[in-house]
Amino acid sequence: MKKFKFTLIALALAASTASAQQAAPMNPKADGIPVTKLSRLRVFADEQQMDQQSKLQYSQLLNEARQKEALVPESDPQVKRLRAIASRIVPNAQRWNPSAANWQWEVNLLNSDQVNAFCMPGGRIAFYTGILTKLNLTDDEVAMVMGHEIAHALREHARKRAVQSTAVSLASKLGGAVLSSYLGIDPRITDAGANVAGQLTVMKFSRGDETESDLVGIDLAARAGFDPRAGIALWQKMSAVNAQQPMEFLSTHPSGNSRIQDMQKQMPLVLPVYARQRGLDVNKLPPYQTSPLPKS
């Protein structure tokens, strides 16, 4: 039964990846995802303070991992692999945020079953071994994950979210107080309702950040010579592994299908960039080849 299940998953991945290939001729001169201005909200959160907090938290994380022997050594092939991929992506970061030229980039690997990775403000990257092994990622797929996480830092989503969270909290409390006074009921009840509304508002902002990071991420990866179609394969794998997903409305991450559709729409912009980096004709690219999910 398990063998049959994984055969079906492999066939589904192959079929849907193939369908993502270009159906019509693409403009070989297309130059990637258009750069937009950074959110104005971020200026209300101190950049230096955010960077110091990031540096401290990253250092603490590495120290704790080292004490638990969970920090994978620099000599490990997977660490070298991650750093080699980062060395190709990072030179393209300034296109999305000129400040990235002054960041002290770091890339480390933590021994954990978690399917996760992140990039803190200032370019501090960490991957968990679980995302590499459970999804059996190709280099192109690793680049999609890394590009996405780097995009969060480049677009300064942490600073923006800090401001949004503060604003939503204040608005929720004020809204609860006004509603309580108007209805003449226990303020604790209206406060609870206002807090739920506030949380959903922040989640909506977060989903927007996730979508932006997906698109910036595939642009970064394409400029580094990684196949942006790997982003589609990545989320097909994610969907196959995460059989139980929360409803999109209550999730800070868009569903796999939503992400795939958004990325497919942008392929005419990023595939030509990738093709130029590889010296290939964008209209004669071979199908993207992913790797099968490991058998459980």
PDB file of C-alpha atoms in Angstrom:
ATOM      1  CA  MET A   1       0.000   0.000   0.000  1.00  0.00           C
ATOM      2  CA  LYS A   2       2.822   2.430   0.919  1.00  0.00           C
ATOM      3  CA  LYS A   3       4.632   1.666  -2.314  1.00  0.00           C
ATOM      4  CA  PHE A   4       1.427   2.320  -4.256  1.00  0.00           C
ATOM      5  CA  LYS A   5       0.864   5.577  -2.344  1.00  0.00           C
ATOM      6  CA  PHE A   6       4.327   6.929  -3.119  1.00  0.00           C
ATOM      7  CA  THR A   7       3.987   5.849  -6.741  1.00  0.00           C
ATOM      8  CA  LEU A   8       0.822   7.939  -6.996  1.00  0.00           C
ATOM      9  CA  ILE A   9       2.563  10.917  -5.361  1.00  0.00           C
ATOM     10  CA  ALA A  10       5.505  10.610  -7.761  1.00  0.00           C
ATOM     11  CA  LEU A  11       3.171  10.455 -10.756  1.00  0.00           C
ATOM     12  CA  ALA A  12       1.225  13.472  -9.487  1.00  0.00           C
ATOM     13  CA  LEU A  13       4.411  15.480  -9.007  1.00  0.00           C
ATOM     14  CA  ALA A  14       5.657  14.595 -12.460  1.00  0.00           C
ATOM     15  CA  ALA A  15       2.338  15.380 -14.136  1.00  0.00           C
ATOM     16  CA  SER A  16       1.768  18.709 -12.411  1.00  0.00           C
ATOM     17  CA  THR A  17       5.381  19.796 -12.858  1.00  0.00           C
ATOM     18  CA  ALA A  18       5.152  18.999 -16.544  1.00  0.00           C
ATOM     19  CA  SER A  19       1.955  21.031 -16.831  1.00  0.00           C
ATOM     20  CA  ALA A  20       3.833  23.996 -15.371  1.00  0.00           C
ATOM     21  CA  GLN A  21       6.163  24.134 -18.367  1.00  0.00           C
ATOM     22  CA  GLN A  22       5.645  27.050 -20.730  1.00  0.00           C
ATOM     23  CA  ALA A  23       2.721  26.465 -23.110  1.00  0.00           C
ATOM     24  CA  ALA A  24       3.448  29.489 -25.313  1.00  0.00           C
ATOM     25  CA  PRO A  25       6.677  31.164 -26.482  1.00  0.00           C
ATOM     26  CA  MET A  26       8.236  33.420 -23.876  1.00  0.00           C
ATOM     27  CA  ASN A  27       9.955  36.753 -24.287  1.00  0.00           C
ATOM     28  CA  PRO A  28      13.674  35.998 -23.823  1.00  0.00           C
ATOM     29  CA  LYS A  29      14.267  39.633 -22.766  1.00  0.00           C
ATOM     30  CA  ALA A  30      11.903  39.506 -19.758  1.00  0.00           C
ATOM     31  CA  ASP A  31      13.791  40.699 -16.696  1.00  0.00           C
ATOM     32  CA  GLY A  32      12.219  39.064 -13.663  1.00  0.00           C
ATOM     33  CA  ILE A  33       9.813  40.216 -10.972  1.00  0.00           C
ATOM     34  CA  PRO A  34       9.482  44.042 -10.933  1.00  0.00           C
ATOM     35  CA  VAL A  35      11.006  45.638  -7.825  1.00  0.00           C
ATOM     36  CA  THR A  36       8.544  47.547  -5.646  1.00  0.00           C
ATOM     37  CA  LYS A  37       9.169  50.005  -2.833  1.00  0.00           C
ATOM     38  CA  LEU A  38       9.644  48.706   0.700  1.00  0.00           C
ATOM     39  CA  SER A  39       6.733  49.173   3.080  1.00  0.00           C
ATOM     40  CA  ARG A  40       6.624  52.623   4.654  1.00  0.00           C
ATOM     41  CA  LEU A  41       5.468  51.063   7.921  1.00  0.00           C
ATOM     42  CA  ARG A  42       8.927  49.628   8.575  1.00  0.00           C
ATOM     43  CA  VAL A  43      10.352  53.104   9.346  1.00  0.00           C
ATOM     44  CA  PHE A  44       8.362  53.135  12.597  1.00  0.00           C
ATOM     45  CA  ALA A  45      10.457  50.227  13.937  1.00  0.00           C
ATOM     46  CA  ASP A  46      14.106  50.983  14.740  1.00  0.00           C
ATOM     47  CA  GLU A  47      16.368  49.213  12.224  1.00  0.00           C
ATOM     48  CA  GLN A  48      19.445  49.102  14.465  1.00  0.00           C
ATOM     49  CA  GLN A  49      17.494  47.738  17.391  1.00  0.00           C
ATOM     50  CA  MET A  50      15.918  45.066  15.178  1.00  0.00           C
ATOM     51  CA  ASP A  51      19.349  44.055  13.883  1.00  0.00           C
ATOM     52  CA  GLN A  52      20.790  43.824  17.395  1.00  0.00           C
ATOM     53  CA  GLN A  53      17.888  41.667  18.535  1.00  0.00           C
ATOM     54  CA  SER A  54      18.345  39.445  15.504  1.00  0.00           C
ATOM     55  CA  LYS A  55      22.079  39.110  16.129  1.00  0.00           C
ATOM     56  CA  LEU A  56      21.520  38.238  19.798  1.00  0.00           C
ATOM     57  CA  GLN A  57      18.780  35.687  19.114  1.00  0.00           C
ATOM     58  CA  TYR A  58      20.746  34.011  16.334  1.00  0.00           C
ATOM     59  CA  SER A  59      23.830  33.784  18.538  1.00  0.00           C
ATOM     60  CA  GLN A  60      21.783  32.302  21.383  1.00  0.00           C
ATOM     61  CA  LEU A  61      20.236  29.768  19.020  1.00  0.00           C
ATOM     62  CA  LEU A  62      23.625  28.619  17.765  1.00  0.00           C
ATOM     63  CA  ASN A  63      25.038  28.411  21.298  1.00  0.00           C
ATOM     64  CA  GLU A  64      22.116  26.304  22.490  1.00  0.00           C
ATOM     65  CA  ALA A  65      22.388  24.056  19.441  1.00  0.00           C
ATOM     66  CA  ARG A  66      26.131  23.690  20.019  1.00  0.00           C
ATOM     67  CA  GLN A  67      25.577  22.704  23.656  1.00  0.00           C
ATOM     68  CA  LYS A  68      23.067  20.063  22.570  1.00  0.00           C
ATOM     69  CA  GLU A  69      25.403  18.908  19.785  1.00  0.00           C
ATOM     70  CA  ALA A  70      22.723  19.891  17.280  1.00  0.00           C
ATOM     71  CA  LEU A  71      24.815  22.411  15.338  1.00  0.00           C
ATOM     72  CA  VAL A  72      26.033  20.608  12.239  1.00  0.00           C
ATOM     73  CA  PRO A  73      29.794  21.227  11.795  1.00  0.00           C
ATOM     74  CA  GLU A  74      31.138  23.385   8.962  1.00  0.00           C
ATOM     75  CA  SER A  75      32.908  20.375   7.451  1.00  0.00           C
ATOM     76  CA  ASP A  76      29.602  18.578   6.827  1.00  0.00           C
ATOM     77  CA  PRO A  77      28.729  18.240   3.112  1.00  0.00           C
ATOM     78  CA  GLN A  78      25.222  19.607   3.688  1.00  0.00           C
ATOM     79  CA  VAL A  79      26.572  22.767   5.341  1.00  0.00           C
ATOM     80  CA  LYS A  80      28.985  23.260   2.455  1.00  0.00           C
ATOM     81  CA  ARG A  81      26.088  22.708   0.058  1.00  0.00           C
ATOM     82  CA  LEU A  82      23.907  25.333   1.749  1.00  0.00           C
ATOM     83  CA  ARG A  83      26.720  27.877   1.845  1.00  0.00           C
ATOM     84  CA  ALA A  84      27.562  27.285  -1.812  1.00  0.00           C
ATOM     85  CA  ILE A  85      23.938  27.927  -2.786  1.00  0.00           C
ATOM     86  CA  ALA A  86      23.837  31.057  -0.601  1.00  0.00           C
ATOM     87  CA  SER A  87      27.043  32.346  -2.211  1.00  0.00           C
ATOM     88  CA  ARG A  88      25.222  32.395  -5.555  1.00  0.00           C
ATOM     89  CA  ILE A  89      21.996  33.986  -4.261  1.00  0.00           C
ATOM     90  CA  VAL A  90      23.383  36.696  -1.961  1.00  0.00           C
ATOM     91  CA  PRO A  91      25.070  38.805  -4.702  1.00  0.00           C
ATOM     92  CA  ASN A  92      21.583  39.417  -6.138  1.00  0.00           C
ATOM     93  CA  ALA A  93      20.094  40.598  -2.843  1.00  0.00           C
ATOM     94  CA  GLN A  94      20.869  44.308  -3.302  1.00  0.00           C
ATOM     95  CA  ARG A  95      18.361  44.528  -6.134  1.00  0.00           C
ATOM     96  CA  TRP A  96      15.623  44.114  -3.527  1.00  0.00           C
ATOM     97  CA  ASN A  97      17.238  46.024  -0.673  1.00  0.00           C
ATOM     98  CA  PRO A  98      20.446  48.074  -1.091  1.00  0.00           C
ATOM     99  CA  SER A  99      21.187  47.725   2.652  1.00  0.00           C
ATOM    100  CA  ALA A 100      21.940  44.036   2.098  1.00  0.00           C
ATOM    101  CA  ALA A 101      25.381  45.037   0.804  1.00  0.00           C
ATOM    102  CA  ASN A 102      26.404  45.737   4.405  1.00  0.00           C
ATOM    103  CA  TRP A 103      24.896  42.636   6.015  1.00  0.00           C
ATOM    104  CA  GLN A 104      27.126  40.050   7.668  1.00  0.00           C
ATOM    105  CA  TRP A 105      25.606  36.956   6.068  1.00  0.00           C
ATOM    106  CA  GLU A 106      25.664  33.658   7.962  1.00  0.00           C
ATOM    107  CA  VAL A 107      24.418  30.177   6.997  1.00  0.00           C
ATOM    108  CA  ASN A 108      24.112  27.327   9.481  1.00  0.00           C
ATOM    109  CA  LEU A 109      22.428  23.932   9.694  1.00  0.00           C
ATOM    110  CA  LEU A 110      20.640  22.577  12.784  1.00  0.00           C
ATOM    111  CA  ASN A 111      20.101  18.878  13.374  1.00  0.00           C
ATOM    112  CA  SER A 112      16.334  18.705  13.824  1.00  0.00           C
ATOM    113  CA  ASP A 113      13.423  16.841  12.236  1.00  0.00           C
ATOM    114  CA  GLN A 114      11.561  20.122  11.734  1.00  0.00           C
ATOM    115  CA  VAL A 115      10.658  20.940   8.146  1.00  0.00           C
ATOM    116  CA  ASN A 116      11.744  24.549   8.441  1.00  0.00           C
ATOM    117  CA  ALA A 117      14.267  27.252   7.589  1.00  0.00           C
ATOM    118  CA  PHE A 118      14.526  30.977   8.231  1.00  0.00           C
ATOM    119  CA  CYS A 119      16.528  34.120   7.589  1.00  0.00           C
ATOM    120  CA  MET A 120      16.622  36.688  10.382  1.00  0.00           C
ATOM    121  CA  PRO A 121      17.071  40.417   9.747  1.00  0.00           C
ATOM    122  CA  GLY A 122      20.641  41.114   8.708  1.00  0.00           C
ATOM    123  CA  GLY A 123      21.043  37.927   6.655  1.00  0.00           C
ATOM    124  CA  ARG A 124      21.287  35.281   9.387  1.00  0.00           C
ATOM    125  CA  ILE A 125      20.158  32.029   7.787  1.00  0.00           C
ATOM    126  CA  ALA A 126      19.422  28.665   9.390  1.00  0.00           C
ATOM    127  CA  PHE A 127      18.128  25.433   7.891  1.00  0.00           C
ATOM    128  CA  TYR A 128      16.882  22.377   9.766  1.00  0.00           C
ATOM    129  CA  THR A 129      18.012  18.965   8.527  1.00  0.00           C
ATOM    130  CA  GLY A 130      14.377  17.853   8.419  1.00  0.00           C
ATOM    131  CA  ILE A 131      13.523  20.039   5.443  1.00  0.00           C
ATOM    132  CA  LEU A 132      16.424  18.594   3.456  1.00  0.00           C
ATOM    133  CA  THR A 133      15.758  14.938   4.277  1.00  0.00           C
ATOM    134  CA  LYS A 134      11.963  14.735   4.507  1.00  0.00           C
ATOM    135  CA  LEU A 135      11.475  16.544   1.199  1.00  0.00           C
ATOM    136  CA  ASN A 136      14.631  15.199  -0.477  1.00  0.00           C
ATOM    137  CA  LEU A 137      15.328  18.631  -1.938  1.00  0.00           C
ATOM    138  CA  THR A 138      17.358  19.215  -5.069  1.00  0.00           C
ATOM    139  CA  ASP A 139      19.768  22.160  -5.138  1.00  0.00           C
ATOM    140  CA  ASP A 140      17.206  24.154  -7.115  1.00  0.00           C
ATOM    141  CA  GLU A 141      14.558  23.445  -4.461  1.00  0.00           C
ATOM    142  CA  VAL A 142      16.925  24.386  -1.648  1.00  0.00           C
ATOM    143  CA  ALA A 143      17.508  27.653  -3.523  1.00  0.00           C
ATOM    144  CA  MET A 144      13.743  28.255  -3.618  1.00  0.00           C
ATOM    145  CA  VAL A 145      13.480  27.805   0.152  1.00  0.00           C
ATOM    146  CA  MET A 146      16.540  29.953   0.785  1.00  0.00           C
ATOM    147  CA  GLY A 147      15.422  32.641  -1.643  1.00  0.00           C
ATOM    148  CA  HIS A 148      12.024  32.788   0.034  1.00  0.00           C
ATOM    149  CA  GLU A 149      13.503  33.143   3.530  1.00  0.00           C
ATOM    150  CA  ILE A 150      16.063  35.710   2.396  1.00  0.00           C
ATOM    151  CA  ALA A 151      13.222  37.663   0.783  1.00  0.00           C
ATOM    152  CA  HIS A 152      11.539  38.049   4.177  1.00  0.00           C
ATOM    153  CA  ALA A 153      14.698  39.738   5.459  1.00  0.00           C
ATOM    154  CA  LEU A 154      15.249  41.832   2.330  1.00  0.00           C
ATOM    155  CA  ARG A 155      11.686  43.138   2.316  1.00  0.00           C
ATOM    156  CA  GLU A 156      12.017  43.866   6.061  1.00  0.00           C
ATOM    157  CA  HIS A 157       8.852  41.976   6.932  1.00  0.00           C
ATOM    158  CA  ALA A 158       9.909  41.652  10.577  1.00  0.00           C
ATOM    159  CA  ARG A 159      10.028  45.440  11.001  1.00  0.00           C
ATOM    160  CA  LYS A 160       6.717  45.854   9.237  1.00  0.00           C
ATOM    161  CA  ARG A 161       5.057  43.118  11.282  1.00  0.00           C
ATOM    162  CA  ALA A 162       6.335  44.656  14.528  1.00  0.00           C
ATOM    163  CA  VAL A 163       4.604  47.931  13.656  1.00  0.00           C
ATOM    164  CA  GLN A 164       1.449  46.187  12.440  1.00  0.00           C
ATOM    165  CA  SER A 165       1.180  44.047  15.566  1.00  0.00           C
ATOM    166  CA  THR A 166       1.484  47.106  17.810  1.00  0.00           C
ATOM    167  CA  ALA A 167      -1.078  49.047  15.774  1.00  0.00           C
ATOM    168  CA  VAL A 168      -3.527  46.144  15.680  1.00  0.00           C
ATOM    169  CA  SER A 169      -3.188  45.593  19.444  1.00  0.00           C
ATOM    170  CA  LEU A 170      -3.946  49.248  20.179  1.00  0.00           C
ATOM    171  CA  ALA A 171      -6.851  49.324  17.729  1.00  0.00           C
ATOM    172  CA  SER A 172      -8.291  46.112  19.162  1.00  0.00           C
ATOM    173  CA  LYS A 173      -8.269  47.467  22.722  1.00  0.00           C
ATOM    174  CA  LEU A 174      -9.797  50.772  21.621  1.00  0.00           C
ATOM    175  CA  GLY A 175     -12.414  48.971  19.533  1.00  0.00           C
ATOM    176  CA  GLY A 176     -13.343  46.721  22.429  1.00  0.00           C
ATOM    177  CA  ALA A 177     -13.732  49.667  24.799  1.00  0.00           C
ATOM    178  CA  VAL A 178     -15.920  51.618  22.361  1.00  0.00           C
ATOM    179  CA  LEU A 179     -18.096  48.580  21.630  1.00  0.00           C
ATOM    180  CA  SER A 180     -18.489  47.823  25.341  1.00  0.00           C
ATOM    181  CA  SER A 181     -19.582  51.380  26.073  1.00  0.00           C
ATOM    182  CA  TYR A 182     -22.021  51.410  23.166  1.00  0.00           C
ATOM    183  CA  LEU A 183     -23.598  48.023  23.956  1.00  0.00           C
ATOM    184  CA  GLY A 184     -23.406  48.315  27.726  1.00  0.00           C
ATOM    185  CA  ILE A 185     -21.973  44.804  28.193  1.00  0.00           C
ATOM    186  CA  ASP A 186     -18.992  43.241  29.953  1.00  0.00           C
ATOM    187  CA  PRO A 187     -15.852  44.756  28.364  1.00  0.00           C
ATOM    188  CA  ARG A 188     -14.072  41.402  28.661  1.00  0.00           C
ATOM    189  CA  ILE A 189     -16.463  39.961  26.053  1.00  0.00           C
ATOM    190  CA  THR A 190     -15.920  42.767  23.559  1.00  0.00           C
ATOM    191  CA  ASP A 191     -12.180  42.714  24.223  1.00  0.00           C
ATOM    192  CA  ALA A 192     -12.074  39.028  23.312  1.00  0.00           C
ATOM    193  CA  GLY A 193     -13.929  39.653  20.057  1.00  0.00           C
ATOM    194  CA  ALA A 194     -11.700  42.583  19.199  1.00  0.00           C
ATOM    195  CA  ASN A 195      -8.568  40.538  19.904  1.00  0.00           C
ATOM    196  CA  VAL A 196      -9.695  37.771  17.534  1.00  0.00           C
ATOM    197  CA  ALA A 197     -10.352  40.345  14.813  1.00  0.00           C
ATOM    198  CA  GLY A 198      -6.926  41.847  15.456  1.00  0.00           C
ATOM    199  CA  GLN A 199      -5.198  38.490  15.161  1.00  0.00           C
ATOM    200  CA  LEU A 200      -6.904  37.773  11.854  1.00  0.00           C
ATOM    201  CA  THR A 201      -5.836  41.170  10.538  1.00  0.00           C
ATOM    202  CA  VAL A 202      -2.178  40.448  11.336  1.00  0.00           C
ATOM    203  CA  MET A 203      -2.488  37.009   9.761  1.00  0.00           C
ATOM    204  CA  LYS A 204      -3.744  38.617   6.576  1.00  0.00           C
ATOM    205  CA  PHE A 205      -0.691  40.854   6.494  1.00  0.00           C
ATOM    206  CA  SER A 206       1.465  37.787   7.022  1.00  0.00           C
ATOM    207  CA  ARG A 207      -0.068  35.962   4.072  1.00  0.00           C
ATOM    208  CA  GLY A 208       0.745  38.978   1.910  1.00  0.00           C
ATOM    209  CA  ASP A 209       4.342  38.848   3.106  1.00  0.00           C
ATOM    210  CA  GLU A 210       4.498  35.137   2.268  1.00  0.00           C
ATOM    211  CA  THR A 211       3.254  35.738  -1.267  1.00  0.00           C
ATOM    212  CA  GLU A 212       5.762  38.540  -1.801  1.00  0.00           C
ATOM    213  CA  SER A 213       8.571  36.360  -0.475  1.00  0.00           C
ATOM    214  CA  ASP A 214       7.637  33.544  -2.844  1.00  0.00           C
ATOM    215  CA  LEU A 215       7.916  35.845  -5.851  1.00  0.00           C
ATOM    216  CA  VAL A 216      11.044  37.675  -4.692  1.00  0.00           C
ATOM    217  CA  GLY A 217      12.546  34.287  -3.824  1.00  0.00           C
ATOM    218  CA  ILE A 218      12.091  32.788  -7.285  1.00  0.00           C
ATOM    219  CA  ASP A 219      13.522  35.974  -8.785  1.00  0.00           C
ATOM    220  CA  LEU A 220      16.623  35.767  -6.564  1.00  0.00           C
ATOM    221  CA  ALA A 221      17.091  32.082  -7.359  1.00  0.00           C
ATOM    222  CA  ALA A 222      16.640  32.563 -11.101  1.00  0.00           C
ATOM    223  CA  ARG A 223      19.306  35.292 -11.141  1.00  0.00           C
ATOM    224  CA  ALA A 224      21.619  32.854  -9.350  1.00  0.00           C
ATOM    225  CA  GLY A 225      21.094  30.248 -12.073  1.00  0.00           C
ATOM    226  CA  PHE A 226      18.583  28.046 -10.248  1.00  0.00           C
ATOM    227  CA  ASP A 227      15.478  26.820 -12.067  1.00  0.00           C
ATOM    228  CA  PRO A 228      12.454  28.790 -10.758  1.00  0.00           C
ATOM    229  CA  ARG A 229      10.164  25.899 -11.701  1.00  0.00           C
ATOM    230  CA  ALA A 230      11.649  24.184  -8.655  1.00  0.00           C
ATOM    231  CA  GLY A 231       9.422  26.453  -6.549  1.00  0.00           C
ATOM    232  CA  ILE A 232       6.395  24.706  -8.004  1.00  0.00           C
ATOM    233  CA  ALA A 233       7.875  21.255  -7.352  1.00  0.00           C
ATOM    234  CA  LEU A 234       8.771  22.329  -3.805  1.00  0.00           C
ATOM    235  CA  TRP A 235       5.186  23.198  -2.922  1.00  0.00           C
ATOM    236  CA  GLN A 236       3.886  20.065  -4.575  1.00  0.00           C
ATOM    237  CA  LYS A 237       6.145  18.138  -2.229  1.00  0.00           C
ATOM    238  CA  MET A 238       5.018  20.229   0.722  1.00  0.00           C
ATOM    239  CA  SER A 239       1.387  19.490  -0.119  1.00  0.00           C
ATOM    240  CA  ALA A 240       2.076  15.777  -0.439  1.00  0.00           C
ATOM    241  CA  VAL A 241       3.827  15.622   2.931  1.00  0.00           C
ATOM    242  CA  ASN A 242       1.373  17.892   4.758  1.00  0.00           C
ATOM    243  CA  ALA A 243      -1.819  15.962   4.166  1.00  0.00           C
ATOM    244  CA  GLN A 244      -3.562  17.962   6.886  1.00  0.00           C
ATOM    245  CA  GLN A 245      -3.503  21.692   6.139  1.00  0.00           C
ATOM    246  CA  PRO A 246      -5.284  24.510   8.009  1.00  0.00           C
ATOM    247  CA  MET A 247      -7.813  26.568   6.097  1.00  0.00           C
ATOM    248  CA  GLU A 248      -6.082  29.302   4.113  1.00  0.00           C
ATOM    249  CA  PHE A 249      -8.118  32.024   5.806  1.00  0.00           C
ATOM    250  CA  LEU A 250      -6.796  31.036   9.240  1.00  0.00           C
ATOM    251  CA  SER A 251      -3.254  30.287   8.130  1.00  0.00           C
ATOM    252  CA  THR A 252      -0.283  32.639   7.974  1.00  0.00           C
ATOM    253  CA  HIS A 253       0.896  30.686   4.924  1.00  0.00           C
ATOM    254  CA  PRO A 254      -1.112  30.522   1.701  1.00  0.00           C
ATOM    255  CA  SER A 255      -2.137  27.010   0.708  1.00  0.00           C
ATOM    256  CA  GLY A 256       0.143  25.037  -1.574  1.00  0.00           C
ATOM    257  CA  ASN A 257      -2.249  25.424  -4.522  1.00  0.00           C
ATOM    258  CA  SER A 258      -2.394  29.207  -4.089  1.00  0.00           C
ATOM    259  CA  ARG A 259       1.392  29.469  -4.023  1.00  0.00           C
ATOM    260  CA  ILE A 260       1.745  27.254  -7.077  1.00  0.00           C
ATOM    261  CA  GLN A 261      -0.771  29.299  -9.052  1.00  0.00           C
ATOM    262  CA  ASP A 262       0.940  32.570  -8.119  1.00  0.00           C
ATOM    263  CA  MET A 263       4.347  31.227  -9.159  1.00  0.00           C
ATOM    264  CA  GLN A 264       3.047  29.764 -12.399  1.00  0.00           C
ATOM    265  CA  LYS A 265       1.727  33.194 -13.383  1.00  0.00           C
ATOM    266  CA  GLN A 266       5.220  34.672 -12.950  1.00  0.00           C
ATOM    267  CA  MET A 267       7.156  32.020 -14.898  1.00  0.00           C
ATOM    268  CA  PRO A 268       7.180  34.142 -18.111  1.00  0.00           C
ATOM    269  CA  LEU A 269       9.085  36.799 -16.140  1.00  0.00           C
ATOM    270  CA  VAL A 270      11.632  34.623 -14.312  1.00  0.00           C
ATOM    271  CA  LEU A 271      12.308  31.709 -16.671  1.00  0.00           C
ATOM    272  CA  PRO A 272      14.030  33.987 -19.236  1.00  0.00           C
ATOM    273  CA  VAL A 273      16.300  35.289 -16.451  1.00  0.00           C
ATOM    274  CA  TYR A 274      17.233  31.721 -15.502  1.00  0.00           C
ATOM    275  CA  ALA A 275      17.776  30.752 -19.144  1.00  0.00           C
ATOM    276  CA  ARG A 276      20.151  33.684 -19.720  1.00  0.00           C
ATOM    277  CA  GLN A 277      22.159  32.752 -16.629  1.00  0.00           C
ATOM    278  CA  ARG A 278      22.546  29.225 -17.980  1.00  0.00           C
ATOM    279  CA  GLY A 279      23.140  30.261 -21.585  1.00  0.00           C
ATOM    280  CA  LEU A 280      19.996  28.472 -22.758  1.00  0.00           C
ATOM    281  CA  ASP A 281      17.076  29.261 -25.061  1.00  0.00           C
ATOM    282  CA  VAL A 282      14.090  29.923 -22.783  1.00  0.00           C
ATOM    283  CA  ASN A 283      11.749  28.355 -25.317  1.00  0.00           C
ATOM    284  CA  LYS A 284      13.789  25.150 -25.474  1.00  0.00           C
ATOM    285  CA  LEU A 285      14.294  24.439 -21.785  1.00  0.00           C
ATOM    286  CA  PRO A 286      14.033  20.767 -20.823  1.00  0.00           C
ATOM    287  CA  PRO A 287      11.351  19.855 -18.261  1.00  0.00           C
ATOM    288  CA  TYR A 288      12.333  20.429 -14.661  1.00  0.00           C
ATOM    289  CA  GLN A 289      13.414  17.223 -12.936  1.00  0.00           C
ATOM    290  CA  THR A 290      12.619  16.971  -9.229  1.00  0.00           C
ATOM    291  CA  SER A 291      13.682  14.194  -6.861  1.00  0.00           C
ATOM    292  CA  PRO A 292      11.191  11.696  -5.421  1.00  0.00           C
ATOM    293  CA  LEU A 293       9.980  11.975  -1.865  1.00  0.00           C
ATOM    294  CA  PRO A 294      11.683   9.477   0.446  1.00  0.00           C
ATOM    295  CA  LYS A 295       9.702   6.384   1.365  1.00  0.00           C
ATOM    296  CA  SER A 296       8.549   6.303   4.983  1.00  0.00           C
TER     297      SER A 296
END
